[in-house]
mmCIF file of C-alpha atoms in Angstrom:
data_model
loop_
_atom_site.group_PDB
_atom_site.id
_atom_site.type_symbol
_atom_site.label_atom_id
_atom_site.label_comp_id
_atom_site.label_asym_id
_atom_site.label_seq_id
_atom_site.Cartn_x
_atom_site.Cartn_y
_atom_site.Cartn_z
ATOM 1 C CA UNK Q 1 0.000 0.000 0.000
ATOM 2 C CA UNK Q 2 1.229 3.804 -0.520
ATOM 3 C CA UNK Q 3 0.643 6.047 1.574
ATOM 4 C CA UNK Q 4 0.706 9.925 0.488
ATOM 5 C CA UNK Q 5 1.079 12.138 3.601
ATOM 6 C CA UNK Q 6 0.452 15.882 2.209
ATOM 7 C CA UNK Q 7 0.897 18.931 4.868
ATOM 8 C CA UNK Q 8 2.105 21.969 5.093
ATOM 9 C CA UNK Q 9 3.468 24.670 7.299
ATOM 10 C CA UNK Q 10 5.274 22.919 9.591
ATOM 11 C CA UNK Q 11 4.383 19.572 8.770
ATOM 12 C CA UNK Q 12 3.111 18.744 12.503
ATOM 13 C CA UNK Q 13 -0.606 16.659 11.543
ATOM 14 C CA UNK Q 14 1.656 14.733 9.120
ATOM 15 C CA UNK Q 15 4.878 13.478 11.115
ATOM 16 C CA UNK Q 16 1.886 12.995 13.920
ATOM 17 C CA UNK Q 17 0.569 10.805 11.546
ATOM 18 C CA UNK Q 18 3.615 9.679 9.881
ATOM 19 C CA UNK Q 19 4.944 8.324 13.646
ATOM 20 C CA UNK Q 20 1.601 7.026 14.991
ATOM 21 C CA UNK Q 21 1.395 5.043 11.422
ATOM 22 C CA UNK Q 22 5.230 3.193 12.052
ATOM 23 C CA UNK Q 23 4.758 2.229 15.316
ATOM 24 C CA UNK Q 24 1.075 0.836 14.752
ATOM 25 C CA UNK Q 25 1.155 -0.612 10.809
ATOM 26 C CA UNK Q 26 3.909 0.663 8.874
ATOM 27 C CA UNK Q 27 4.936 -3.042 7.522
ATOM 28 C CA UNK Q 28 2.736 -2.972 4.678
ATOM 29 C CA UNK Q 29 3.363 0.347 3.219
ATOM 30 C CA UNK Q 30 5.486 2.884 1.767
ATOM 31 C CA UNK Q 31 4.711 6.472 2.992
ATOM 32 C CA UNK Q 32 5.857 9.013 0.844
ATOM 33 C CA UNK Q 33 5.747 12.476 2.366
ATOM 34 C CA UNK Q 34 4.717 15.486 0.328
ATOM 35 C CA UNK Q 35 5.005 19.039 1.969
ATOM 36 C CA UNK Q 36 3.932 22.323 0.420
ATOM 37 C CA UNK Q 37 6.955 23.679 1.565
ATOM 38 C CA UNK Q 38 10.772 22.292 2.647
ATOM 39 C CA UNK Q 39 9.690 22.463 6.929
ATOM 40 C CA UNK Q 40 6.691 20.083 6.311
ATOM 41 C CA UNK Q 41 8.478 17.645 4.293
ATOM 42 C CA UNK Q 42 12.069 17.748 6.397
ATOM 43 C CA UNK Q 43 9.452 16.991 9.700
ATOM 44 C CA UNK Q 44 7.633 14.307 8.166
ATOM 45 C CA UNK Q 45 10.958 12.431 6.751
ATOM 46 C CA UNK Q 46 11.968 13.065 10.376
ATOM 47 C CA UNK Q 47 9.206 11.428 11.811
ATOM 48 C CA UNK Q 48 9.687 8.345 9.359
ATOM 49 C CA UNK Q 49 8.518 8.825 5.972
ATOM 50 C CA UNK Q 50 9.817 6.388 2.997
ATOM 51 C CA UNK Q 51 10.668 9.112 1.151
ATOM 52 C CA UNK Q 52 9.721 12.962 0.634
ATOM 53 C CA UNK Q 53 9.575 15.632 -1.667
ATOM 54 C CA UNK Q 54 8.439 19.494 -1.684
ATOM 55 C CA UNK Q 55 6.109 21.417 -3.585
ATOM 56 C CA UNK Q 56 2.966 21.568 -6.445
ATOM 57 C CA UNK Q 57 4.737 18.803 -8.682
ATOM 58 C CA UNK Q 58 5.518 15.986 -6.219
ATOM 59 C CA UNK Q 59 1.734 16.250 -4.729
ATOM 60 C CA UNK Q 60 0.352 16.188 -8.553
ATOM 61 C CA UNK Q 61 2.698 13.228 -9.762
ATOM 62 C CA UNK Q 62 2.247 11.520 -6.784
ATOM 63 C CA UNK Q 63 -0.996 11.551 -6.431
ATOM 64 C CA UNK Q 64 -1.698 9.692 -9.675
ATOM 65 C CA UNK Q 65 -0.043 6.487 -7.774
ATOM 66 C CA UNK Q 66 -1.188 6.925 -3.862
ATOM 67 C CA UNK Q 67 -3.733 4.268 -2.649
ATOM 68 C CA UNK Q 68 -4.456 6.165 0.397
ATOM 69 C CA UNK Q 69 -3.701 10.075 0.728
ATOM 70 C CA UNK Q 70 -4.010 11.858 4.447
ATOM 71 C CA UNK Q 71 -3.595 15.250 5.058
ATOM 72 C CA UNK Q 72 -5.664 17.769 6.645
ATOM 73 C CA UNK Q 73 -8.806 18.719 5.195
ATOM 74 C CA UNK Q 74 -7.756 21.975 3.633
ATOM 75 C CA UNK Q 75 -5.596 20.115 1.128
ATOM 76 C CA UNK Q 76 -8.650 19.725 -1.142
ATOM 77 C CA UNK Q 77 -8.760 23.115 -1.197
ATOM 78 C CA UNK Q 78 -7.143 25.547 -3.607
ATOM 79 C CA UNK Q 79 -5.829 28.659 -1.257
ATOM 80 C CA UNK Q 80 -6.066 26.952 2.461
ATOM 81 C CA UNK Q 81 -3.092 26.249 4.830
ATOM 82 C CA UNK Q 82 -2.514 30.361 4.416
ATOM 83 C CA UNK Q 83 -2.212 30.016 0.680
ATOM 84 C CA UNK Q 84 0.035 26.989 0.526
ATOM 85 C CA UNK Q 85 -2.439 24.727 -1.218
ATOM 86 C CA UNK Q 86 -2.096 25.751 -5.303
ATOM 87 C CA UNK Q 87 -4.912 25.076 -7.788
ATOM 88 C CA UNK Q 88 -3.248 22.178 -8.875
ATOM 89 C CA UNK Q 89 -2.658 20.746 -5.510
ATOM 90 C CA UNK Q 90 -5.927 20.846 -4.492
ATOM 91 C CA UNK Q 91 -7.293 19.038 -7.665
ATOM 92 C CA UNK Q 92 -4.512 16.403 -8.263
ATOM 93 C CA UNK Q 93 -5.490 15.212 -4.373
ATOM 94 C CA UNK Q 94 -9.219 15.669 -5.075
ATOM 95 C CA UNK Q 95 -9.146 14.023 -8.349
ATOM 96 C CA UNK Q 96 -7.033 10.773 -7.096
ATOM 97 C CA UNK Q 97 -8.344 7.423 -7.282
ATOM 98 C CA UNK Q 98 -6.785 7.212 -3.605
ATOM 99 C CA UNK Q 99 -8.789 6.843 -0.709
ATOM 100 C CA UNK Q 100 -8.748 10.605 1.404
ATOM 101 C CA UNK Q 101 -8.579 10.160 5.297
ATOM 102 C CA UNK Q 102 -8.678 14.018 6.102
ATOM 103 C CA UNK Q 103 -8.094 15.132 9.324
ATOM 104 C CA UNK Q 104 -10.871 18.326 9.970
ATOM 105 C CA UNK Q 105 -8.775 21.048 11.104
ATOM 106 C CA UNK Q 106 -11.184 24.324 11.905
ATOM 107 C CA UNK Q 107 -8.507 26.640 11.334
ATOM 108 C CA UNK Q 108 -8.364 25.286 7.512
ATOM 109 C CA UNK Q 109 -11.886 27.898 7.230
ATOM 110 C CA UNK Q 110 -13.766 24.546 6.578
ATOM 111 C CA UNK Q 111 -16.232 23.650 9.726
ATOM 112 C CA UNK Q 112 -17.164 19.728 9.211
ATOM 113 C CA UNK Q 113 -20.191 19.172 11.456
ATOM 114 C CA UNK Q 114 -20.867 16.267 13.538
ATOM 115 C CA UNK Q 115 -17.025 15.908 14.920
ATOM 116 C CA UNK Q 116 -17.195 18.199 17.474
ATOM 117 C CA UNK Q 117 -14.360 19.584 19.115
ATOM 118 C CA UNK Q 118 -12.144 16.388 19.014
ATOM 119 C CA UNK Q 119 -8.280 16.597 19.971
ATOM 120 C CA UNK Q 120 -6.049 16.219 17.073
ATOM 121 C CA UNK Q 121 -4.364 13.273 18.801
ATOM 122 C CA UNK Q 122 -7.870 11.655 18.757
ATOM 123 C CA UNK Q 123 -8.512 12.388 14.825
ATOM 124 C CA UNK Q 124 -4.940 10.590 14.110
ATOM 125 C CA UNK Q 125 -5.391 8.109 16.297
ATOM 126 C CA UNK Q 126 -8.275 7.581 13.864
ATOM 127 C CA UNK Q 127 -7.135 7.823 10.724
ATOM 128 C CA UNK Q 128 -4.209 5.492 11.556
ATOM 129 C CA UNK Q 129 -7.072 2.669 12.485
ATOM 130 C CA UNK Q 130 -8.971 3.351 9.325
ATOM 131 C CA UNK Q 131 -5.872 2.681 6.891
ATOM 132 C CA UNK Q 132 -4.936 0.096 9.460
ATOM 133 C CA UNK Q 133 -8.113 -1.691 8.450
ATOM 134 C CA UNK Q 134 -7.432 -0.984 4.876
ATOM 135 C CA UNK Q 135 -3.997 -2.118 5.033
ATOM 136 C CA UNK Q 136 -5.387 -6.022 6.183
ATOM 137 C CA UNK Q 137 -8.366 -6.294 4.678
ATOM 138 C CA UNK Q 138 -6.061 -6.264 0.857
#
């Protein structure tokens, strides 16, 4: 399975992610880490990414490949994480064949009802369970 971890500014939802994922079910993937800019992607490699890259080209060519792509929710978006998401960003991740697990953040400007005010160690918690699942059910 590959696993696309997108984030930006300073990468903290992904390497939360990217760490949670290696100590719970990182044997049957590859998680590539793509950050909108060179802080994101050097904390996510740090945390224990496969691999990494920076910028609108590695999120648009590796997007085409990704089975699963987590981020938070404001990657969809063309604008969001304070303008770090590009046009082309935001639809290569939309437009993927990969499954999205995106983690609501309310800061992004989206407001995703029915969560409530979880802890962001709570929503990765979950999304690390839900590709877990994924992950042995193949």
């Amino acid at each position: 399975m590959r696993i696309m971890v997108v984030d930006g500014q300073g990468g903290r939802i992904g390497s939360m992610f990217i760490e949670k994922w290696q100590k719970k079910g990182g044997d049957c993937s590859e998680v590539i880490a793509i950050g909108t800019n060179s802080v994101a992607t050097a904390s996510m490699l740090k945390a224990g990414a496969s691999a990494g890259a920076t910028g609108e080209n590695p999120v648009v060519v590796n997007a085409k490949d990704a089975d699963v792509i987590v981020g938070p929710i404001g990657i969809i978006a063309t604008d969001s994480l304070l303008g770090e998401v590009t046009e082309r960003m935001a639809a290569a991740v939309s437009g993927s064949r990969a499954k999205k697990i995106l983690i609501p953040m309310n800061n992004c400007d989206f407001i995703v009802m029915g969560i409530g005010e979880q802890k962001l160690t709570y929503l990765v918690d979950e999304a690390v369970e839900r590709i877990e699942k994924m992950c042995y059910n193949c």
